[in-house]
PDB file of C-alpha atoms in Angstrom:
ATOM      1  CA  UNK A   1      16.297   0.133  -5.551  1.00 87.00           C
ATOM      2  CA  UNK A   2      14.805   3.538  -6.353  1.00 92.00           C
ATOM      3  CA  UNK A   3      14.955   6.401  -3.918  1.00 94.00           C
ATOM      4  CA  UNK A   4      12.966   9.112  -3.456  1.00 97.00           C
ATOM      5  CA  UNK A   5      14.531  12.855  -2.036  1.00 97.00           C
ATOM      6  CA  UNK A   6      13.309  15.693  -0.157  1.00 97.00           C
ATOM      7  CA  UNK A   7      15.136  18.526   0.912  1.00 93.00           C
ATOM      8  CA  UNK A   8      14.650  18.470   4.942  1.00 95.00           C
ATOM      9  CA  UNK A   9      13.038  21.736   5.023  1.00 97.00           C
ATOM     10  CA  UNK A  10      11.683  24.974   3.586  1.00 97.00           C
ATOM     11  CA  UNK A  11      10.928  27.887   5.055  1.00 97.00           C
ATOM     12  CA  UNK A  12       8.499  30.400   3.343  1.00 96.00           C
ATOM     13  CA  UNK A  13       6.948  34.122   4.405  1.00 97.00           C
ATOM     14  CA  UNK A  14       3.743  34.566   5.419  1.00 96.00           C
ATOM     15  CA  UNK A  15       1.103  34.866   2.113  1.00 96.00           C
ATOM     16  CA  UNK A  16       3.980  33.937   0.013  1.00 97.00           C
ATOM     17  CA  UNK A  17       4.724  30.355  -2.361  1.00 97.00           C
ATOM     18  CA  UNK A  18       6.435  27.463  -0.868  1.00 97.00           C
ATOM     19  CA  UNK A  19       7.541  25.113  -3.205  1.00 97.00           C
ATOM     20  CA  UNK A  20       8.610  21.556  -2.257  1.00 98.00           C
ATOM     21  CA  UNK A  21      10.412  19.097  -4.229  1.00 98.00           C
ATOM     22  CA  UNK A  22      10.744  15.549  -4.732  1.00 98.00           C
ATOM     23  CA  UNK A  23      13.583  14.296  -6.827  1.00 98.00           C
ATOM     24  CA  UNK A  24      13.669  10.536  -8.920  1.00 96.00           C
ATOM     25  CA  UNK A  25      15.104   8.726 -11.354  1.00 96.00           C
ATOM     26  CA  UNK A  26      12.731   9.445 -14.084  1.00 96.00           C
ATOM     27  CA  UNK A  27       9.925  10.391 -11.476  1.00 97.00           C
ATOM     28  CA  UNK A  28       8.130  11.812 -14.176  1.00 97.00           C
ATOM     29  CA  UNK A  29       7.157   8.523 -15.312  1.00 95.00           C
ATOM     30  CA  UNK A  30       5.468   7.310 -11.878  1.00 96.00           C
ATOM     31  CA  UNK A  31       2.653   8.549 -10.193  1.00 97.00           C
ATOM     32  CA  UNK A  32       3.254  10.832  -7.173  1.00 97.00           C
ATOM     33  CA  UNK A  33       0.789  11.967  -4.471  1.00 98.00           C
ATOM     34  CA  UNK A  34       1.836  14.131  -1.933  1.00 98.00           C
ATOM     35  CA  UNK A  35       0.488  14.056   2.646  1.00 98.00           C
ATOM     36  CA  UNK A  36       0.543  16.866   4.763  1.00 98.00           C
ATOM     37  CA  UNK A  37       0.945  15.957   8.881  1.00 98.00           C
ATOM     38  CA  UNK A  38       1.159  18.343  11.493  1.00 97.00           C
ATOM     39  CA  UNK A  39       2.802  17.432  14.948  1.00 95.00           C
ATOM     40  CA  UNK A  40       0.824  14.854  16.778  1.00 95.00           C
ATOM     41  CA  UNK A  41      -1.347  13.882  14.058  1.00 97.00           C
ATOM     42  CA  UNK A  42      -1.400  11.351  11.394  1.00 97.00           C
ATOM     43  CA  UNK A  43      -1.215  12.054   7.430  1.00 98.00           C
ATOM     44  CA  UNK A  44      -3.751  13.594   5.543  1.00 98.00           C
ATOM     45  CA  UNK A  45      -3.393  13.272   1.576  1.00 97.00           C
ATOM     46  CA  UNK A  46      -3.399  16.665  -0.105  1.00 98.00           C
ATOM     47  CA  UNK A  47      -2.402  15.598  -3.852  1.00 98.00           C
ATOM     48  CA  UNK A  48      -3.124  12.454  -5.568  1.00 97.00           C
ATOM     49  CA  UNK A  49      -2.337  11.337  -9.003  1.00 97.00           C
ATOM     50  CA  UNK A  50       0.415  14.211  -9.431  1.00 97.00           C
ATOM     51  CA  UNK A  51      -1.723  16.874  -9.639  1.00 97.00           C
ATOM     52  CA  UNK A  52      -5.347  16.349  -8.127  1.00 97.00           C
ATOM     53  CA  UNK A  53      -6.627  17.832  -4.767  1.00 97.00           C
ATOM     54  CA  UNK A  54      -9.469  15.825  -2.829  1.00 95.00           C
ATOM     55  CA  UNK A  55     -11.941  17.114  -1.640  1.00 95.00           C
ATOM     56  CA  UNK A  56     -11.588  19.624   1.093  1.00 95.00           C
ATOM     57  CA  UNK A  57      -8.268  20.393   0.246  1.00 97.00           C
ATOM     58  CA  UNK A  58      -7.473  24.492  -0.321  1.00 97.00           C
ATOM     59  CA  UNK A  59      -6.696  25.691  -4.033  1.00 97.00           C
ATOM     60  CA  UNK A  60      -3.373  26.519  -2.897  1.00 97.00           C
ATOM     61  CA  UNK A  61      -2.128  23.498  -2.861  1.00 98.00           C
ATOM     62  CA  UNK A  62      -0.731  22.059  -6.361  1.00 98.00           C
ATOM     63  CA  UNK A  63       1.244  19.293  -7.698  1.00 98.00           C
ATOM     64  CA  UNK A  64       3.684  19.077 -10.726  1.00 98.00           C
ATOM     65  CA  UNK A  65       5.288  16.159 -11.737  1.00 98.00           C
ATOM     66  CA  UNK A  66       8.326  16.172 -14.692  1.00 97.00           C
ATOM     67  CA  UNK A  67      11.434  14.943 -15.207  1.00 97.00           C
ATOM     68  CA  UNK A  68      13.068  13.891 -12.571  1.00 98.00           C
ATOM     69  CA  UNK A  69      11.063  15.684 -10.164  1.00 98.00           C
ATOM     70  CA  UNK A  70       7.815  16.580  -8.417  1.00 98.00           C
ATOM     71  CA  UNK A  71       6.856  19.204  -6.801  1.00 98.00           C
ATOM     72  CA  UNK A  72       4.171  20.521  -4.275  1.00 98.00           C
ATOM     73  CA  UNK A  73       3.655  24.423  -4.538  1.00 98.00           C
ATOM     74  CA  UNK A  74       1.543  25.638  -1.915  1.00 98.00           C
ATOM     75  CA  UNK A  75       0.344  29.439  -2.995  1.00 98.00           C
ATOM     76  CA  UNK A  76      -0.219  31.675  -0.169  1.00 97.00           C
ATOM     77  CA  UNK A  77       0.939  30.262   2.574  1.00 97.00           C
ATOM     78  CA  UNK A  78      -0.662  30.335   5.786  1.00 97.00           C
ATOM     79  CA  UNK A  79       0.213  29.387   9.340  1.00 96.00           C
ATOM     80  CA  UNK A  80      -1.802  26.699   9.224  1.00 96.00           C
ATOM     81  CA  UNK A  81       0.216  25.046   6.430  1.00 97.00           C
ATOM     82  CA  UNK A  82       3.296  24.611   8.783  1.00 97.00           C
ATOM     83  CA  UNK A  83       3.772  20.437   8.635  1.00 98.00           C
ATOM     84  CA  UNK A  84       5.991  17.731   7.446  1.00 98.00           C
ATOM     85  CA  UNK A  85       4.994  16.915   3.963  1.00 98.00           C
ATOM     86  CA  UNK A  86       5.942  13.725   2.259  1.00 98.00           C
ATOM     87  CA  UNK A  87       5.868  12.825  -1.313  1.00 98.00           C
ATOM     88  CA  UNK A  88       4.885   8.869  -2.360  1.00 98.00           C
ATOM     89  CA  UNK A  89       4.872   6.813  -5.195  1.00 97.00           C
ATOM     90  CA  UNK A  90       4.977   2.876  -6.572  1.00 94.00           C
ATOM     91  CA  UNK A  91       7.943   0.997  -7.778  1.00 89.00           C
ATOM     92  CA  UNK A  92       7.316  -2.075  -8.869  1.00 86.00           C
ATOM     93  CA  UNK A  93      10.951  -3.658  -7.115  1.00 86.00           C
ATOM     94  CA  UNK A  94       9.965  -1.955  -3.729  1.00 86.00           C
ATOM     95  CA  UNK A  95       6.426  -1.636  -3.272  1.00 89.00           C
ATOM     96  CA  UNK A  96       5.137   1.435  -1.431  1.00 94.00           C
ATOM     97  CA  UNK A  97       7.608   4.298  -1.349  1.00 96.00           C
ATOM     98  CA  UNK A  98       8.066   7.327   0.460  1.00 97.00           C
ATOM     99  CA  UNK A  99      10.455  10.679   0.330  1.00 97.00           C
ATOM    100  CA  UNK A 100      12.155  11.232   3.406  1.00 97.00           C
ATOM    101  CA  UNK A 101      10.066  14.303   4.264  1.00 98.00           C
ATOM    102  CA  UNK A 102      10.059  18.277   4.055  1.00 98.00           C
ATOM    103  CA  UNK A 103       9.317  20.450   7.030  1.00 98.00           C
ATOM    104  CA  UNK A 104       7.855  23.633   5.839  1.00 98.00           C
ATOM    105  CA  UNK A 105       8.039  26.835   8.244  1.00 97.00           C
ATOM    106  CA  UNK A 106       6.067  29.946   7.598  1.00 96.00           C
ATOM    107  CA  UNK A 107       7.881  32.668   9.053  1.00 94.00           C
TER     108      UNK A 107
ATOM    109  CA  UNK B   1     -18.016   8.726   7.425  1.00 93.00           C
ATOM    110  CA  UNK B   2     -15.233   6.928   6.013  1.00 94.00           C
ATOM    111  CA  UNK B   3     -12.546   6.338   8.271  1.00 96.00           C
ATOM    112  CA  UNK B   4     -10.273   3.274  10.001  1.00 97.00           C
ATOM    113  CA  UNK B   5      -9.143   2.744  13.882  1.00 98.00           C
ATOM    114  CA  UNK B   6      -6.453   1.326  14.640  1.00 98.00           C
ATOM    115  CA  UNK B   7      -5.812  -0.580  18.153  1.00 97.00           C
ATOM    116  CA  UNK B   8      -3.423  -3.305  19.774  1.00 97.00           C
ATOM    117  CA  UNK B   9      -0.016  -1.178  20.218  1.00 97.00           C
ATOM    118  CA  UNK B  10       1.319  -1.248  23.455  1.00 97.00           C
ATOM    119  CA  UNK B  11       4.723  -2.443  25.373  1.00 98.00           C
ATOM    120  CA  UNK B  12       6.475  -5.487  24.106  1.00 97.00           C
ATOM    121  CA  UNK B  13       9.963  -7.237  24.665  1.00 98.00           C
ATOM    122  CA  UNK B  14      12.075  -8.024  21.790  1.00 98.00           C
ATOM    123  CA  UNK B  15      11.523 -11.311  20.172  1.00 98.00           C
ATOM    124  CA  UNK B  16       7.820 -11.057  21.092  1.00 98.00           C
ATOM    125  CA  UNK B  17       4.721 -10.789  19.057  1.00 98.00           C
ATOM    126  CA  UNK B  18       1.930  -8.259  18.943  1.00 98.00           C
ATOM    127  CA  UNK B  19      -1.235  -8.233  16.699  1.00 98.00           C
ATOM    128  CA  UNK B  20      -2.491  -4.875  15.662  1.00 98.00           C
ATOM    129  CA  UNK B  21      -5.980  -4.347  14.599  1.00 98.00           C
ATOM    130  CA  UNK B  22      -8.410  -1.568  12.365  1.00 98.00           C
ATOM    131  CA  UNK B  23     -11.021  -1.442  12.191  1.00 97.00           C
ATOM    132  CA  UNK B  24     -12.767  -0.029   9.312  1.00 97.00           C
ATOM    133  CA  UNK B  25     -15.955   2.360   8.434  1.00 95.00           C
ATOM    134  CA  UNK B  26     -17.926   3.463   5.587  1.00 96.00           C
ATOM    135  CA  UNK B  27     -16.456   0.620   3.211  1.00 96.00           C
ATOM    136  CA  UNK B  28     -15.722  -2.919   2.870  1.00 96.00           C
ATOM    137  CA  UNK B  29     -12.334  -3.332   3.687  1.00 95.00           C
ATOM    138  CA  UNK B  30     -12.441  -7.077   1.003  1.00 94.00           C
ATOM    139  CA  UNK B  31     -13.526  -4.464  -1.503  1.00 94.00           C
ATOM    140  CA  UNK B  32      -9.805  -2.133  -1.866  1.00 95.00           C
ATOM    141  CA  UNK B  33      -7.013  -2.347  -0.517  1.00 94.00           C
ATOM    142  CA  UNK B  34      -5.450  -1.629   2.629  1.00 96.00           C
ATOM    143  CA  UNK B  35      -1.993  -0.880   3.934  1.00 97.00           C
ATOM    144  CA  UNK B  36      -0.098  -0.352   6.928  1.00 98.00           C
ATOM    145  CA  UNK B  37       2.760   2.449   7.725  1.00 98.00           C
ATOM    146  CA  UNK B  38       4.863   3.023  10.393  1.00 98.00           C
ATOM    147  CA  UNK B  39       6.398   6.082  11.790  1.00 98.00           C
ATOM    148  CA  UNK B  40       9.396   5.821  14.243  1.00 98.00           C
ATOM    149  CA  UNK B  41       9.531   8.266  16.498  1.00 96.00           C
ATOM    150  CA  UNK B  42      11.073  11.286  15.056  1.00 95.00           C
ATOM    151  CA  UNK B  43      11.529  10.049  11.720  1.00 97.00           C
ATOM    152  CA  UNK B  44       9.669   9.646   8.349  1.00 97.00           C
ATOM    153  CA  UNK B  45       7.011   7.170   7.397  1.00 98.00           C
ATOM    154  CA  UNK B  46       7.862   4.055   5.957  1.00 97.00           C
ATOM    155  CA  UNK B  47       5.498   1.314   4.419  1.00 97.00           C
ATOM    156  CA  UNK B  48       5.239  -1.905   5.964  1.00 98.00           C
ATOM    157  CA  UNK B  49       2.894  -3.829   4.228  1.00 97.00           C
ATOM    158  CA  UNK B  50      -0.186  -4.220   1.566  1.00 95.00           C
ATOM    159  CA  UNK B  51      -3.102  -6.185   1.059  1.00 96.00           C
ATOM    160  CA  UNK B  52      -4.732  -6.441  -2.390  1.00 94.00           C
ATOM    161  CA  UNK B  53      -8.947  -6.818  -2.905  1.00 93.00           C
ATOM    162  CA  UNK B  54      -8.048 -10.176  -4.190  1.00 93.00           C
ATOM    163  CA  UNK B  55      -5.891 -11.421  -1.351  1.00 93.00           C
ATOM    164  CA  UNK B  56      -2.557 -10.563  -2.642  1.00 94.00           C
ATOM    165  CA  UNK B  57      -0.012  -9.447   0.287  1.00 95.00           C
ATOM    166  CA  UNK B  58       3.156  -7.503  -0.041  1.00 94.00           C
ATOM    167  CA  UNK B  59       6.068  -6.273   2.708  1.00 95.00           C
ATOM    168  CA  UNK B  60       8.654  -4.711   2.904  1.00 95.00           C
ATOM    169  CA  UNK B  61      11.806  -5.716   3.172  1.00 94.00           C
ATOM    170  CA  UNK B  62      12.650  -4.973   6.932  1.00 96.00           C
ATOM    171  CA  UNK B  63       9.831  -7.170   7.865  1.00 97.00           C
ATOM    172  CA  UNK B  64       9.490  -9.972   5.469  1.00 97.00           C
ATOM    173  CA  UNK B  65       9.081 -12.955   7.206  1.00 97.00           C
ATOM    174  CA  UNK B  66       8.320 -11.692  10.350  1.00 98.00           C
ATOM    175  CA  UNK B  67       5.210  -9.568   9.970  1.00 98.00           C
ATOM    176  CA  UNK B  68       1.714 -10.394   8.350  1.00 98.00           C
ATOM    177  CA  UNK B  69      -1.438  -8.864   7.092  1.00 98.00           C
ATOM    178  CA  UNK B  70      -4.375  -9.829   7.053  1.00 97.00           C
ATOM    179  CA  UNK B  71      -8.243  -8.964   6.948  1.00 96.00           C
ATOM    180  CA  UNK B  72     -11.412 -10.668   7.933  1.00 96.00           C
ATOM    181  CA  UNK B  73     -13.914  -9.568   5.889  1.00 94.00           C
ATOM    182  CA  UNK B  74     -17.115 -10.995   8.216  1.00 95.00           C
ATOM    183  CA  UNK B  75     -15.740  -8.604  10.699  1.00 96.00           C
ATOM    184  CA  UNK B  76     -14.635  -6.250   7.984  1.00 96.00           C
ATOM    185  CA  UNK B  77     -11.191  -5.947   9.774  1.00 97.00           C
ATOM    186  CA  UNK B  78      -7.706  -5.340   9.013  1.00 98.00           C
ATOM    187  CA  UNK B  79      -4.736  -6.497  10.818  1.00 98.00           C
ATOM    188  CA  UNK B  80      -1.004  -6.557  11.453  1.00 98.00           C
ATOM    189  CA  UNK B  81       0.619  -9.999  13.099  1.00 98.00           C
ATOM    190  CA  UNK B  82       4.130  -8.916  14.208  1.00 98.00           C
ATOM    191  CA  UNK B  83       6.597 -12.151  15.132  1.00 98.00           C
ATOM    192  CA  UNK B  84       9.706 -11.741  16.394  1.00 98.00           C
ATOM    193  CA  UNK B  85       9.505  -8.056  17.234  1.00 98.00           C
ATOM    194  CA  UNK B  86      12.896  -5.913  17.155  1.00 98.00           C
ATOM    195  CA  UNK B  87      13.595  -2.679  18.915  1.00 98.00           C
ATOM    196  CA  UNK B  88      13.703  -0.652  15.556  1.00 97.00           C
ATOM    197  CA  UNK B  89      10.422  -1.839  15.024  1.00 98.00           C
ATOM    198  CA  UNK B  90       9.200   0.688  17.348  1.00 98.00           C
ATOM    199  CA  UNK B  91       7.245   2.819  15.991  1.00 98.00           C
ATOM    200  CA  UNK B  92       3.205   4.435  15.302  1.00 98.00           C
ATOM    201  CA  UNK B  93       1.721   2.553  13.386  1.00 98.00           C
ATOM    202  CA  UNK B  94      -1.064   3.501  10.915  1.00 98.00           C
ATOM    203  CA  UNK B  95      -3.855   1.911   8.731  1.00 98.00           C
ATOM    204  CA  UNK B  96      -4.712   3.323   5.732  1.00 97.00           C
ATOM    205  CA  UNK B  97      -7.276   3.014   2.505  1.00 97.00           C
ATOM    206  CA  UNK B  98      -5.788   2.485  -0.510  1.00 94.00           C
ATOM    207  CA  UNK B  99      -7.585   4.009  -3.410  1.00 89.00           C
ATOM    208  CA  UNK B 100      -7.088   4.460  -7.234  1.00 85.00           C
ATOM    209  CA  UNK B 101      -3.146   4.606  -8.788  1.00 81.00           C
ATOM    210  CA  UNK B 102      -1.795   3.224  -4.719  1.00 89.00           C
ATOM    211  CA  UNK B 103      -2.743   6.789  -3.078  1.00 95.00           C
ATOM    212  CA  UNK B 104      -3.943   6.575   0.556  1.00 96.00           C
ATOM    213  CA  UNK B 105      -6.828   8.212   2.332  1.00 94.00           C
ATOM    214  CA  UNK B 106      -8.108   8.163   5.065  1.00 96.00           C
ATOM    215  CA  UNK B 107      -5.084   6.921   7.777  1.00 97.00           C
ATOM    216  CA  UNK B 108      -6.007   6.253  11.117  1.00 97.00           C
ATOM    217  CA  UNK B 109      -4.432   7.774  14.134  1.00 97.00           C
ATOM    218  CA  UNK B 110      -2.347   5.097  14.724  1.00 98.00           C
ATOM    219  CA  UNK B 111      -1.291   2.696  17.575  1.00 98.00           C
ATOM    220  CA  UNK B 112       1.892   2.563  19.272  1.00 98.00           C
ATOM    221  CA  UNK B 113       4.026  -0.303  19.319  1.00 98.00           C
ATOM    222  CA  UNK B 114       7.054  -0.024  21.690  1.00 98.00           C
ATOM    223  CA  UNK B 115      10.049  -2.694  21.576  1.00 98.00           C
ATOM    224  CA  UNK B 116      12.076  -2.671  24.707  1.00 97.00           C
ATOM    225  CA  UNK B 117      13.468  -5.000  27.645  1.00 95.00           C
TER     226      UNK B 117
END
């Protein structure tokens, strides 16, 4: 069955770029979308469709998608940005997937 | 505003069943689709299940058989039958709208669903 992988966590300085990776067979062939949640809350999508923000979403956050992996970059990182972020995509043998998740620390 | 509520979590003993329910705003629920996550506590999310615009269902493996979704679209209502509940299936559980290439937005805030004797 495919897997998806996340490192458990990243830490980034204040105003600096976090990047955060999520590595798959061939991931560059499916469609990835990326959810931010902070403690207590529920997910909020941040990237869609590799590389799309919605709405109300900050320019600093990004999405890449090659290879065998994807990647969120968020660009000067702030506080606020401290979460567990999980990557997602389809499979057609398991349905819904999700990476384990990254918790990102701005120091 | 769009948006979805979930409700029906509570306490439960193992082998029971629970029905969750959401409860959605802003859209027709028969007119996307709609999915359900869970969240154990202090671990990742996982998918549970999927409903299609046209009817079709879909679960994952650790609940196959046991769990069912459902909507009723005069009520314009998701829900979650659990059977047979486990402890590991403890957990928040969340509704979600499904949208374009199977993204998700918006998720609800989730109901808990505790398994224990």
């Amino acid at each position: 069955s495919y897997e998806l992988t996340q490192s458990l966590s990243v830490s980034v300085a204040l105003g600096q770029t976090a990047r955060i990776t999520c590595g798959g067979d061939n991931i560059g062939g499916k469609i990835v979308h990326w959810y931010q949640q902070k403690p207590g809350q529920a997910p909020v999508l941040v990237i869609y469709r590799d590389n799309n923000r919605p709405s109300g979403i900050p320019e600093r956050f990004s999405g890449s998608n090659s290879g065998n992996t994807a990647t969120l970059t968020i660009s000067r990182a702030q506080v606020g940005d401290e979460a567990d972020y999980y990557c997602q995509v389809w499979d057609s043998s398991t349905g819904i997937l999700f990476g384990g998740g990254t918790k990102v620390t701005v120091l | 505003e769009v948006q979805v509520v979930e409700s029906g979590g509570g306490l439960i003993q193992p082998g029971g069943s629970l029905r969750l329910s959401c409860a959605a705003s802003e859209f027709i629920v028969s007119h996307t689709y709609m999915t359900w996550v869970r969240q154990a506590p202090g671990k990742g999310l996982e998918w549970v299940s999927l409903i299609f615009s046209g009817g079709s269902t879909y679960y994952a493996d650790s609940v196959k058989g046991r769990f069912a979704i459902s909507r009723d679209d005069s009520k314009n209502m998701l829900y979650l039958q659990m059977n047979n509940l486990r402890v590991e299936d403890t957990a928040i559980y969340y509704c979600a709208r499904g949208a374009g290439s199977n993204w998700f937005d918006p998720w609800g805030q989730g109901t808990l669903v505790t398994v224990s004797s």
